[in-house]
DNA sequence: ATGAAAGCGCTAACAT
DNA sequence: ATGTTAGCGCTTTCAT
């Protein structure tokens, strides 16, 4: 087995506690001893056992990041933001993927209670399930939601200005002359979707347009979304504008339009939430609502470390809202 | 603090060892006691401390996955493949990102020696640094490379048929009538690149074409790649075909062509390695060499678990090669 | 079938 | 400034 503190101690004829303190850079230990220990440890390539240390200290030096997937450009950017601050704090980032499955999400959060992480950053999975597993976890460890959050769980959150973003996207289409605008939504109980939808409705109202229920398309089920969109766009009076509330739906809309030979933007204008670096390379270049993913990751991680360092809960959960940006491109020209 | 085995034992007037065994489903324990313990544990929502258990058992139930980034579609698909088999084996997957920085990679692998993971899956970072940190780690724990591997490190590996893929891409362009084909390469010491390049050379040779050094473009430095490509494509005698050896270069080539108003495929045909689901939505639809990313992740994880279960190294490192597929689209029409 | 005891490697009181 | 001791929560001999 590897080198342990005990071996170092016996080799150097010191007590294990002395070695432990020396390695931790304690000022209780004389500079000479400290240096002797540190040098010897390096020479034998001593690596402390992280789990033994965690067990004793009752902290892990890990933060857990729970997300639906990693293929979405928002999430991959956000991870980088999270990592940038975690690295600075000397923490490890452990990524857990739920694949938007609440069962898996539940299993993961349960597992956190076994003491693998000190705190959790999370963007919730779609679904109608209860949120008690989240609440139970949040009762034990600091939790910060980013982007996708549940209202009924008390926790800090980092969001974008979703109402405004939805408003801007819709307003933009109306300005371009769209007469009938479809809103592609996923799970309606998800807050960010409700907000984006609210923005959509507000914009229609401000332009004196009615909100029509049949223009709000539920695309919650990946398997049927393609057909749903196809039906929508081939009906006698199809929308001439589309607000896509998440990246996957944006790309799906493109796919369907391509398949149907529907010209974007002539037949239908498309604006979608997306952080794709290649939005400009799509056919046609895609007008996007781009969220500050990296900054959101940073902000969420910062909030979490604040909580970790306080070791006491803020009585009123913190909320941070960062603005998204509309990038106009050919898909809405 | 949480519920521990000790509390359960005292509550049930049993020894901790009895409780431990009962919870582990040992047949040393009578069915009645076992059930009594299990039920009580569930009723008080007992969660075992993962680190205490790891410390004692000397295994962690974690596998580490080390990759450059997560924004590349190959990697995000591969992660899903890895997770699918890890979940089945009851293991946790911990993802570590190197951002293609060998320093970070080294820090991560070093950290593994502190006993956070039982084995490692890895796609190496670009760079000229030594590989001793990898070798040292591989000496202590099972390691499986997938896709990006170093030749000089003895470890199992899961690769694609890179020579053939490079050959096919180049052959395809030649068939389409390209006269001068550029090969966009990254770090030449990376094996997959050498192989893809070899395929490129073989194809040229088979078509009786010379291999010209100036057609092999080194795009190792993200900051200068844009200018490098711009120079290449604006020189008096530019290539009329491009083989892009990694996804990021494929997208960069598109970006540069768009910026220069160079028509794809008329002015220059482009084929690139990529697993992007949206290749068909690009302008124009992109001809890709698509690797079986999910299957590679599965294969690599399977190899790792084999090693973990054997607890003994195969004397000759295993090698698994899966075929890539050429998807022909408009960018090479 | 159950229990007592030791110990994984480390840290932190508490002596000295 | 250094050492002694106890113990984090668990598993695993080795008794009984």
XYZ file of C-alpha atoms (C1' of nucleotides) in Angstrom:
698
model
C 0.000 0.000 0.000
C 0.868 3.612 -0.313
C 2.784 5.842 2.029
C 0.843 6.949 5.100
C 1.387 9.572 7.721
C 2.137 6.806 10.169
C 5.049 5.532 8.125
C 6.458 8.997 7.783
C 6.157 9.471 11.516
C 7.974 6.286 12.383
C 10.630 6.944 9.761
C 11.238 10.425 11.126
C 10.783 9.393 14.747
C 7.936 11.821 15.241
C 4.356 11.483 16.354
C 1.704 11.157 13.686
C 0.041 14.278 14.963
C 3.253 16.214 14.510
C 3.506 15.009 10.944
C -0.125 15.796 10.298
C 0.258 19.308 11.612
C 3.520 19.870 9.798
C 1.943 18.792 6.532
C -0.963 21.124 7.188
C 1.520 23.940 7.665
C 0.590 24.484 11.301
C 2.498 27.134 13.195
C 2.527 24.940 16.243
C 5.370 23.074 14.596
C 8.906 24.421 14.451
C 10.030 25.547 11.016
C 12.834 22.971 10.988
C 10.585 20.024 11.725
C 7.999 21.284 9.347
C 10.507 21.479 6.543
C 11.992 18.113 7.386
C 8.572 16.524 7.220
C 7.500 18.268 4.061
C 10.692 17.379 2.286
C 10.610 13.785 3.359
C 6.971 13.495 2.342
C 7.787 14.832 -1.061
C 10.775 12.545 -1.421
C 8.687 9.447 -0.802
C 5.843 10.830 -2.901
C 3.343 10.863 -0.098
C -0.291 11.251 -1.171
C -2.826 11.817 1.580
C -5.877 9.597 1.567
C -8.756 11.876 0.675
C -11.390 9.664 2.225
C -9.703 9.254 5.567
C -9.325 12.982 5.740
C -12.948 13.549 4.743
C -14.163 11.057 7.267
C -12.355 12.795 10.040
C -12.944 16.389 8.981
C -16.536 15.780 7.998
C -16.126 17.709 4.770
C -15.256 16.397 1.345
C -13.860 19.201 -0.738
C -16.305 18.231 -3.477
C -19.282 20.007 -4.905
C -21.846 18.116 -6.903
C -23.284 19.511 -10.114
C -26.537 17.910 -11.167
C -27.783 18.519 -14.674
C -30.013 16.944 -17.281
C -27.335 16.542 -19.919
C -24.089 17.842 -21.141
C -24.819 18.000 -24.848
C -26.728 21.238 -24.423
C -24.370 24.128 -25.003
C -25.806 26.073 -22.100
C -24.813 23.366 -19.677
C -21.373 22.746 -21.071
C -20.606 26.456 -20.835
C -22.055 26.675 -17.344
C -19.852 23.805 -16.190
C -16.823 25.757 -17.240
C -17.985 28.726 -15.209
C -18.542 26.518 -12.190
C -15.149 24.884 -12.552
C -13.380 28.194 -12.814
C -14.454 29.224 -9.338
C -14.240 25.754 -7.801
C -10.652 25.381 -8.914
C -9.837 28.693 -7.335
C -11.371 27.522 -4.061
C -9.545 24.222 -4.238
C -12.709 22.201 -4.634
C -13.490 19.331 -6.925
C -16.466 19.378 -9.233
C -18.368 16.149 -9.637
C -20.807 16.138 -12.512
C -23.954 14.024 -12.330
C -26.275 13.621 -15.305
C -29.961 12.953 -14.860
C -30.904 12.613 -18.532
C -34.012 14.527 -17.505
C -35.195 11.541 -15.560
C -36.571 12.386 -12.141
C -35.935 8.867 -10.903
C -32.255 9.218 -11.629
C -32.251 12.671 -10.155
C -33.728 11.306 -6.985
C -31.168 8.524 -6.785
C -28.369 11.029 -7.209
C -29.611 13.398 -4.536
C -30.165 10.527 -2.177
C -26.635 9.492 -2.732
C -25.412 12.926 -1.767
C -26.694 12.314 1.687
C -23.995 9.695 2.079
C -21.511 12.518 2.336
C -19.863 12.606 -1.055
C -20.228 16.325 -1.538
C -20.328 19.430 0.625
C -22.835 21.298 -1.499
C -24.850 21.026 -4.660
C -25.495 23.053 -7.804
C -28.453 21.913 -9.778
C -30.551 22.474 -12.840
C -33.632 20.367 -12.370
C -35.037 17.602 -14.527
C -38.345 17.899 -16.286
C -41.232 15.978 -14.854
C -44.283 15.988 -12.663
C -42.839 14.157 -9.718
C -42.684 15.529 -6.214
C -39.713 17.520 -5.040
C -39.378 16.090 -1.586
C -36.069 14.448 -2.441
C -34.706 17.856 -3.296
C -36.056 19.409 -0.153
C -34.634 16.654 1.984
C -31.235 17.119 0.478
C -31.444 20.894 0.759
C -32.203 20.496 4.434
C -28.828 18.854 4.880
C -26.499 20.636 2.490
C -26.343 23.977 0.747
C -28.089 23.908 -2.620
C -28.089 26.466 -5.404
C -30.319 26.156 -8.431
C -29.175 27.564 -11.712
C -31.425 28.155 -14.695
C -33.921 25.394 -14.109
C -35.379 25.659 -10.609
C -38.469 24.693 -8.688
C -40.392 27.442 -6.986
C -41.599 25.295 -4.142
C -38.119 24.415 -2.960
C -36.438 27.012 -0.805
C -32.940 27.504 -2.136
C -30.711 30.126 -3.649
C -31.039 30.477 -7.407
C -29.285 32.006 -10.382
C -31.578 32.738 -13.284
C -31.817 34.795 -16.406
C -34.435 37.418 -17.106
C -36.733 34.882 -18.656
C -39.831 37.038 -18.891
C -37.881 39.705 -20.713
C -36.155 37.203 -22.944
C -39.462 35.678 -23.957
C -40.800 39.142 -24.496
C -37.831 40.214 -26.612
C -37.964 37.133 -28.781
C -41.658 37.597 -29.465
C -41.431 41.329 -29.908
C -38.629 40.806 -32.390
C -40.775 38.468 -34.489
C -43.709 40.861 -34.378
C -41.509 43.719 -35.520
C -40.400 41.590 -38.433
C -44.005 41.252 -39.479
C -45.027 37.890 -38.113
C -48.793 37.524 -37.843
C -49.057 34.303 -35.974
C -46.395 33.167 -33.574
C -46.072 29.721 -32.104
C -44.453 29.160 -28.742
C -42.748 25.784 -28.371
C -42.775 24.882 -24.737
C -41.649 21.982 -22.629
C -42.997 20.946 -19.242
C -45.236 23.798 -18.207
C -44.478 23.401 -14.527
C -40.906 24.441 -15.130
C -40.476 27.990 -14.002
C -38.201 29.230 -16.739
C -40.739 28.059 -19.287
C -43.625 29.746 -17.513
C -41.657 32.953 -17.446
C -40.624 32.810 -21.067
C -44.212 32.089 -21.952
C -45.341 35.026 -19.857
C -42.967 37.241 -21.831
C -44.462 35.879 -25.028
C -47.967 36.713 -23.841
C -46.972 40.166 -22.685
C -45.427 40.963 -26.033
C -48.530 39.823 -27.898
C -50.694 41.939 -25.599
C -48.495 44.985 -26.088
C -48.956 44.602 -29.824
C -52.679 44.219 -29.445
C -52.608 40.590 -30.478
C -54.683 37.835 -28.920
C -53.043 34.944 -27.155
C -54.327 31.751 -28.739
C -54.034 28.514 -26.830
C -53.419 26.494 -29.940
C -50.309 28.569 -30.636
C -48.700 27.348 -27.448
C -47.349 23.958 -28.349
C -46.433 21.465 -25.706
C -43.272 19.643 -26.764
C -42.626 17.702 -23.623
C -42.203 14.279 -25.125
C -39.022 13.854 -27.169
C -40.463 10.951 -29.111
C -43.480 12.767 -30.439
C -42.122 16.284 -30.798
C -41.069 15.776 -34.370
C -44.562 14.778 -35.417
C -46.141 17.484 -33.317
C -44.119 20.122 -35.115
C -44.749 18.566 -38.471
C -48.472 18.679 -37.853
C -48.271 22.244 -36.654
C -46.389 23.450 -39.706
C -48.425 21.585 -42.284
C -51.838 22.609 -41.073
C -53.852 25.023 -43.231
C -53.023 28.086 -41.210
C -49.562 27.526 -39.818
C -47.604 30.014 -37.713
C -45.204 32.286 -39.561
C -43.027 32.753 -36.497
C -41.663 30.395 -33.850
C -40.291 31.066 -30.396
C -38.377 27.993 -29.258
C -38.042 27.918 -25.498
C -35.049 25.584 -25.261
C -32.126 24.678 -27.484
C -33.239 21.183 -28.368
C -36.561 22.513 -29.653
C -34.794 25.162 -31.659
C -32.793 22.539 -33.475
C -35.812 20.346 -33.881
C -37.704 23.214 -35.497
C -34.897 23.566 -37.991
C -34.928 19.874 -38.675
C -38.634 19.859 -39.359
C -38.505 22.942 -41.564
C -35.716 21.357 -43.583
C -37.660 18.156 -43.936
C -40.782 20.015 -45.046
C -38.856 22.312 -47.353
C -40.229 25.239 -45.434
C -38.035 28.269 -46.054
C -36.666 30.067 -43.021
C -37.300 32.999 -42.668
C -39.617 33.419 -45.674
C -42.218 30.865 -44.699
C -41.493 30.883 -40.999
C -39.180 32.954 -38.847
C -37.403 31.198 -36.026
C -35.862 32.510 -32.839
C -34.666 30.164 -30.168
C -32.923 29.954 -26.845
C -29.457 28.606 -27.526
C -25.828 29.030 -26.599
C -24.500 27.233 -29.647
C -21.281 28.698 -30.926
C -22.276 27.618 -34.402
C -25.633 29.370 -34.527
C -24.219 31.572 -37.259
C -23.230 28.559 -39.354
C -26.652 27.015 -39.477
C -28.793 27.183 -42.543
C -29.916 29.881 -42.243
C -27.958 31.519 -39.429
C -30.089 31.310 -36.329
C -31.363 34.228 -34.310
C -30.783 33.288 -30.695
C -31.536 34.310 -27.184
C -28.192 33.583 -25.602
C -27.890 33.158 -21.893
C -24.744 34.146 -20.003
C -24.023 30.511 -19.261
C -20.447 30.835 -18.071
C -21.280 33.775 -15.821
C -24.281 31.938 -14.424
C -22.105 28.992 -13.546
C -19.677 31.312 -11.819
C -22.432 33.116 -9.968
C -24.058 29.910 -8.807
C -20.756 28.491 -7.606
C -19.948 31.724 -5.811
C -23.275 31.660 -4.015
C -22.630 28.072 -3.004
C -19.189 28.794 -1.612
C -20.594 31.720 0.319
C -23.054 29.378 1.939
C -20.345 26.801 2.563
C -18.132 29.346 4.220
C -20.885 30.782 6.352
C -21.937 27.305 7.403
C -25.308 28.829 8.148
C -28.261 29.295 5.917
C -29.331 32.673 4.702
C -32.828 33.154 6.116
C -34.058 34.481 2.819
C -32.717 32.524 -0.162
C -30.543 34.551 -2.457
C -31.586 35.249 -6.001
C -29.389 36.461 -8.812
C -30.685 37.369 -12.231
C -28.414 37.840 -15.214
C -29.566 39.219 -18.556
C -29.705 37.243 -21.794
C -28.911 38.742 -25.171
C -30.805 38.569 -28.454
C -28.503 37.901 -31.392
C -30.273 38.759 -34.590
C -29.395 36.602 -37.566
C -30.924 35.522 -40.850
C -33.556 33.184 -39.431
C -35.670 36.206 -38.551
C -34.726 38.578 -41.311
C -25.498 14.160 12.520
C -26.984 11.414 10.466
C -27.957 7.933 11.428
C -25.037 5.532 11.812
C -24.743 1.820 12.073
C -23.798 2.276 15.703
C -27.084 3.987 16.516
C -29.039 1.287 14.785
C -27.127 -1.327 16.730
C -27.792 0.252 20.101
C -31.413 0.872 19.230
C -31.901 -2.735 18.209
C -29.654 -4.100 20.957
C -27.369 -5.742 18.468
C -23.668 -5.516 17.763
C -22.515 -3.146 15.056
C -20.979 -6.041 13.210
C -24.311 -7.797 13.138
C -25.994 -4.742 11.738
C -23.263 -4.288 9.163
C -23.577 -7.853 8.003
C -27.355 -7.741 7.983
C -27.314 -4.615 5.866
C -24.877 -6.274 3.486
C -27.287 -9.196 3.190
C -24.890 -11.670 4.733
C -26.110 -15.215 5.155
C -24.353 -15.424 8.465
C -27.284 -13.507 9.873
C -30.672 -15.067 10.557
C -33.411 -14.012 8.186
C -35.434 -12.536 11.032
C -32.639 -10.329 12.336
C -31.706 -9.357 8.834
C -35.205 -8.222 8.083
C -35.567 -6.461 11.384
C -32.386 -4.490 10.726
C -33.217 -3.689 7.148
C -36.670 -2.492 8.044
C -35.500 -0.402 10.912
C -32.750 1.112 8.779
C -35.249 2.061 6.159
C -37.637 3.475 8.725
C -35.017 5.850 10.094
C -33.747 6.613 6.595
C -30.270 5.296 7.209
C -27.677 6.337 4.630
C -24.287 4.662 4.872
C -21.272 6.931 4.875
C -19.576 6.309 1.557
C -16.174 7.469 2.706
C -16.030 5.370 5.823
C -16.945 2.389 3.765
C -14.348 3.238 1.123
C -11.684 3.732 3.722
C -12.277 0.351 5.186
C -12.908 -1.590 1.986
C -10.169 0.152 0.077
C -12.360 0.648 -2.957
C -14.480 3.635 -3.836
C -17.152 2.576 -6.276
C -16.129 5.482 -8.493
C -14.531 5.568 -11.880
C -12.876 8.719 -13.135
C -13.391 9.956 -16.665
C -10.760 12.410 -17.819
C -11.434 14.397 -20.955
C -10.412 17.613 -22.623
C -13.873 19.108 -22.770
C -17.502 18.322 -22.843
C -18.611 20.663 -25.592
C -17.323 18.292 -28.270
C -20.178 16.069 -29.358
C -17.940 13.031 -29.444
C -17.188 13.364 -25.759
C -20.701 14.096 -24.645
C -21.944 11.013 -26.477
C -19.105 8.902 -25.114
C -19.956 9.947 -21.560
C -23.435 8.589 -22.042
C -22.008 5.280 -23.191
C -19.735 5.134 -20.176
C -22.546 5.993 -17.796
C -24.815 3.350 -19.224
C -22.449 0.569 -18.218
C -21.288 2.172 -14.981
C -24.850 2.510 -13.759
C -25.433 -1.130 -14.484
C -22.380 -2.038 -12.433
C -23.438 0.226 -9.606
C -20.500 2.561 -10.047
C -20.358 6.319 -10.013
C -18.857 8.276 -12.868
C -16.821 11.310 -11.966
C -16.028 13.578 -14.870
C -12.843 15.624 -14.877
C -12.128 18.222 -17.557
C -8.602 19.108 -18.567
C -9.431 21.843 -21.073
C -6.612 20.305 -23.087
C -4.129 21.535 -20.533
C -1.510 18.972 -19.591
C -0.842 20.725 -16.305
C -4.438 20.274 -15.261
C -4.382 16.739 -16.518
C -1.385 16.017 -14.379
C -3.005 17.537 -11.306
C -6.086 15.418 -11.855
C -4.204 12.168 -12.269
C -2.112 12.937 -9.244
C -5.231 13.437 -7.283
C -6.474 10.024 -8.293
C -3.650 8.528 -6.351
C -5.321 9.768 -3.206
C -7.879 7.056 -3.669
C -10.882 8.834 -5.080
C -11.478 6.389 -7.901
C -10.966 2.701 -8.574
C -10.111 3.078 -12.223
C -9.787 5.639 -14.964
C -11.056 6.221 -18.489
C -9.192 8.856 -20.369
C -8.893 10.744 -23.605
C -5.604 12.576 -23.398
C -4.891 16.277 -23.640
C -2.908 17.750 -26.462
C 0.623 18.800 -25.698
C 4.277 17.949 -25.774
C 4.711 17.220 -22.098
C 5.967 13.956 -20.720
C 3.570 11.191 -19.864
C 5.130 10.027 -16.657
C 2.166 11.190 -14.606
C -0.027 8.939 -16.671
C 2.316 6.020 -16.322
C 2.572 6.478 -12.588
C -1.165 6.486 -12.255
C -1.537 3.499 -14.569
C 0.894 1.610 -12.374
C -1.538 1.956 -9.488
C -4.978 1.708 -11.022
C -6.532 0.261 -14.146
C -6.564 2.744 -17.006
C -8.311 2.583 -20.350
C -7.724 5.133 -23.076
C -10.491 5.935 -25.469
C -10.031 7.778 -28.732
C -7.094 9.933 -27.787
C -4.253 7.789 -26.472
C -0.502 7.853 -26.100
C 1.460 5.039 -27.658
C 4.207 5.097 -25.095
C 1.877 4.391 -22.180
C 0.951 0.768 -21.714
C -2.786 0.606 -21.232
C -5.894 -0.811 -22.788
C -7.425 1.360 -25.508
C -10.590 1.771 -27.502
C -10.069 3.455 -30.836
C -11.689 3.909 -34.188
C -10.227 2.843 -37.482
C -8.484 6.138 -37.939
C -6.301 5.208 -40.883
C -9.318 4.002 -42.793
C -11.390 6.981 -41.789
C -8.713 9.365 -42.998
C -8.451 7.326 -46.152
C -12.176 7.331 -46.760
C -12.520 11.058 -46.212
C -9.711 11.800 -48.651
C -10.789 9.217 -51.176
C -14.282 10.686 -51.096
C -12.964 14.155 -51.925
C -10.801 12.806 -54.729
C -13.754 10.976 -56.205
C -15.679 14.220 -56.160
C -12.967 15.767 -58.271
C -10.832 17.645 -55.771
C -7.387 18.405 -57.129
C -5.695 19.705 -54.056
C -6.693 18.579 -50.618
C -5.655 20.201 -47.377
C -5.418 18.212 -44.161
C -6.106 20.221 -41.019
C -4.221 18.600 -38.199
C -3.690 19.256 -34.538
C -0.763 18.147 -32.399
C 1.128 15.732 -34.589
C 2.242 13.569 -31.723
C -1.323 12.534 -31.084
C -1.817 9.064 -32.423
C -5.285 9.449 -33.836
C -4.055 12.404 -35.869
C -1.039 10.525 -37.169
C -3.304 7.713 -38.244
C -5.847 9.922 -39.923
C -3.011 11.659 -41.681
C -1.600 8.317 -42.765
C -4.958 7.462 -44.288
C -4.909 10.777 -46.109
C -1.478 10.029 -47.521
C -2.430 6.505 -48.524
C -5.462 7.751 -50.398
C -3.432 10.337 -52.277
C -0.876 7.690 -53.171
C -3.558 5.297 -54.390
C -4.835 8.025 -56.662
C -1.345 8.743 -57.940
C -1.246 12.121 -56.237
C 1.774 13.573 -54.513
C 1.709 14.363 -50.807
C 2.684 17.997 -50.413
C 3.884 19.182 -47.030
C 2.296 22.567 -47.409
C -1.116 20.904 -47.697
C -0.795 19.520 -44.200
C -1.774 22.402 -41.989
C -0.877 22.451 -38.346
C -3.770 23.924 -36.377
C -2.534 23.313 -32.908
C -2.972 26.763 -31.456
C -6.601 27.788 -30.990
C -5.710 31.476 -31.038
C -4.043 31.473 -34.421
C -6.032 28.800 -36.221
C -8.504 31.255 -37.654
C -5.764 33.289 -39.286
C -3.936 30.199 -40.413
C -6.990 28.987 -42.277
C -7.720 32.388 -43.676
C -4.214 32.585 -45.084
C -4.491 29.097 -46.499
C -7.744 29.781 -48.273
C -6.825 33.182 -49.660
C -3.491 32.227 -51.135
C -3.212 32.125 -54.927
C -3.536 28.396 -55.219
C -5.799 27.313 -52.390
C -6.977 23.774 -51.742
C -10.344 22.808 -53.203
C -10.877 20.129 -50.596
C -10.419 20.010 -46.840
C -10.131 17.079 -44.472
C -10.710 18.328 -40.931
C -9.257 15.955 -38.395
C -11.300 17.040 -35.382
C -14.693 18.596 -34.841
C -13.500 21.989 -33.686
C -11.465 22.398 -36.873
C -14.400 21.352 -38.974
C -16.500 24.113 -37.522
C -13.659 26.568 -37.795
C -13.295 25.758 -41.482
C -16.956 26.567 -41.946
C -16.569 29.784 -40.048
C -13.657 30.893 -42.204
C -15.363 29.933 -45.458
C -18.426 31.904 -44.421
C -16.311 34.897 -43.526
C -14.455 34.744 -46.840
C -17.615 34.116 -48.818
C -16.075 30.938 -50.096
C -18.807 28.661 -51.398
C -18.934 25.155 -50.009
C -18.753 22.826 -51.923
C -18.209 24.819 -55.153
C -15.036 26.589 -54.136
C -13.959 24.111 -51.517
C -15.350 20.791 -50.416
C -15.266 20.013 -46.713
C -15.369 16.736 -44.851
C -14.736 16.603 -41.146
C -14.676 14.353 -38.137
C -17.751 15.169 -36.098
C -20.547 13.633 -34.111
C -22.787 16.664 -34.253
C -26.425 15.782 -34.493
C -26.978 18.969 -36.402
C -24.435 18.353 -39.174
C -27.328 18.157 -41.610
C -28.600 21.570 -40.546
C -25.411 23.431 -41.223
C -25.013 25.608 -44.246
C -24.375 23.597 -46.281
C -25.083 20.227 -44.658
C -21.766 18.819 -43.585
C -20.257 15.564 -44.761
C -18.924 13.880 -41.656
C -16.832 11.029 -40.457
C -18.870 9.990 -37.472
C -17.334 7.920 -34.743
C -19.383 5.427 -32.732
C -18.983 7.560 -29.647
C -21.602 5.932 -27.443
C -20.372 2.441 -28.284
C -16.788 3.488 -27.661
C -17.727 4.761 -24.236
C -19.466 1.488 -23.507
C -16.544 -0.549 -24.764
C -14.013 1.424 -22.774
C -16.052 1.138 -19.597
C -16.518 -2.569 -20.153
C -12.785 -3.060 -20.548
C -12.225 -1.101 -17.358
C -14.687 -3.147 -15.350
C -13.120 -6.318 -16.646
C -9.808 -5.145 -15.299
C -11.398 -4.079 -12.028
C -13.018 -7.439 -11.579
C -9.901 -9.376 -12.429
C -7.883 -7.213 -10.074
C -4.896 -8.247 -12.125
C -3.456 -6.673 -15.183
C -3.710 -8.263 -18.573
C -0.109 -8.876 -19.609
C -0.811 -7.561 -23.061
C -3.000 -4.469 -23.059
C -6.297 -4.942 -24.764
C -7.177 -3.038 -27.894
C -10.591 -2.554 -29.379
C -11.214 -0.865 -32.688
C -14.633 0.257 -33.788
C -15.439 1.534 -37.272
C -16.467 5.083 -38.112
C -18.983 5.941 -40.793
C -18.832 8.485 -43.601
C -22.056 10.435 -43.923
C -22.155 12.122 -47.286
C -23.900 15.481 -47.380
C -23.898 18.648 -49.439
C -20.535 19.988 -48.295
C -18.833 17.524 -50.639
C -21.385 17.324 -53.401
C -26.156 -16.766 14.528
C -24.174 -13.083 17.109
C -20.611 -10.267 19.289
C -15.987 -8.134 20.593
C -12.221 -5.980 18.939
C -9.129 -4.180 15.732
C -8.092 -0.951 12.357
C -8.564 1.638 7.450
C -5.655 6.886 7.503
C -6.400 10.863 9.218
C -7.325 15.073 12.548
C -8.059 17.358 16.819
C -8.425 17.650 21.781
C -5.734 17.489 25.316
C -1.598 16.681 27.753
C 3.361 17.475 28.447
C 7.011 22.388 20.123
C 5.885 17.656 20.370
C 3.317 13.571 21.852
C -0.764 10.730 23.496
C -5.165 9.480 22.819
C -9.538 9.091 20.986
C -12.502 8.513 17.277
C -14.776 9.743 12.324
C -18.223 5.176 10.399
C -17.494 1.252 8.585
C -15.910 -3.851 7.581
C -13.670 -7.893 8.898
C -11.291 -11.307 11.328
C -11.815 -13.991 15.179
C -14.162 -15.555 19.149
C -18.350 -17.404 21.372
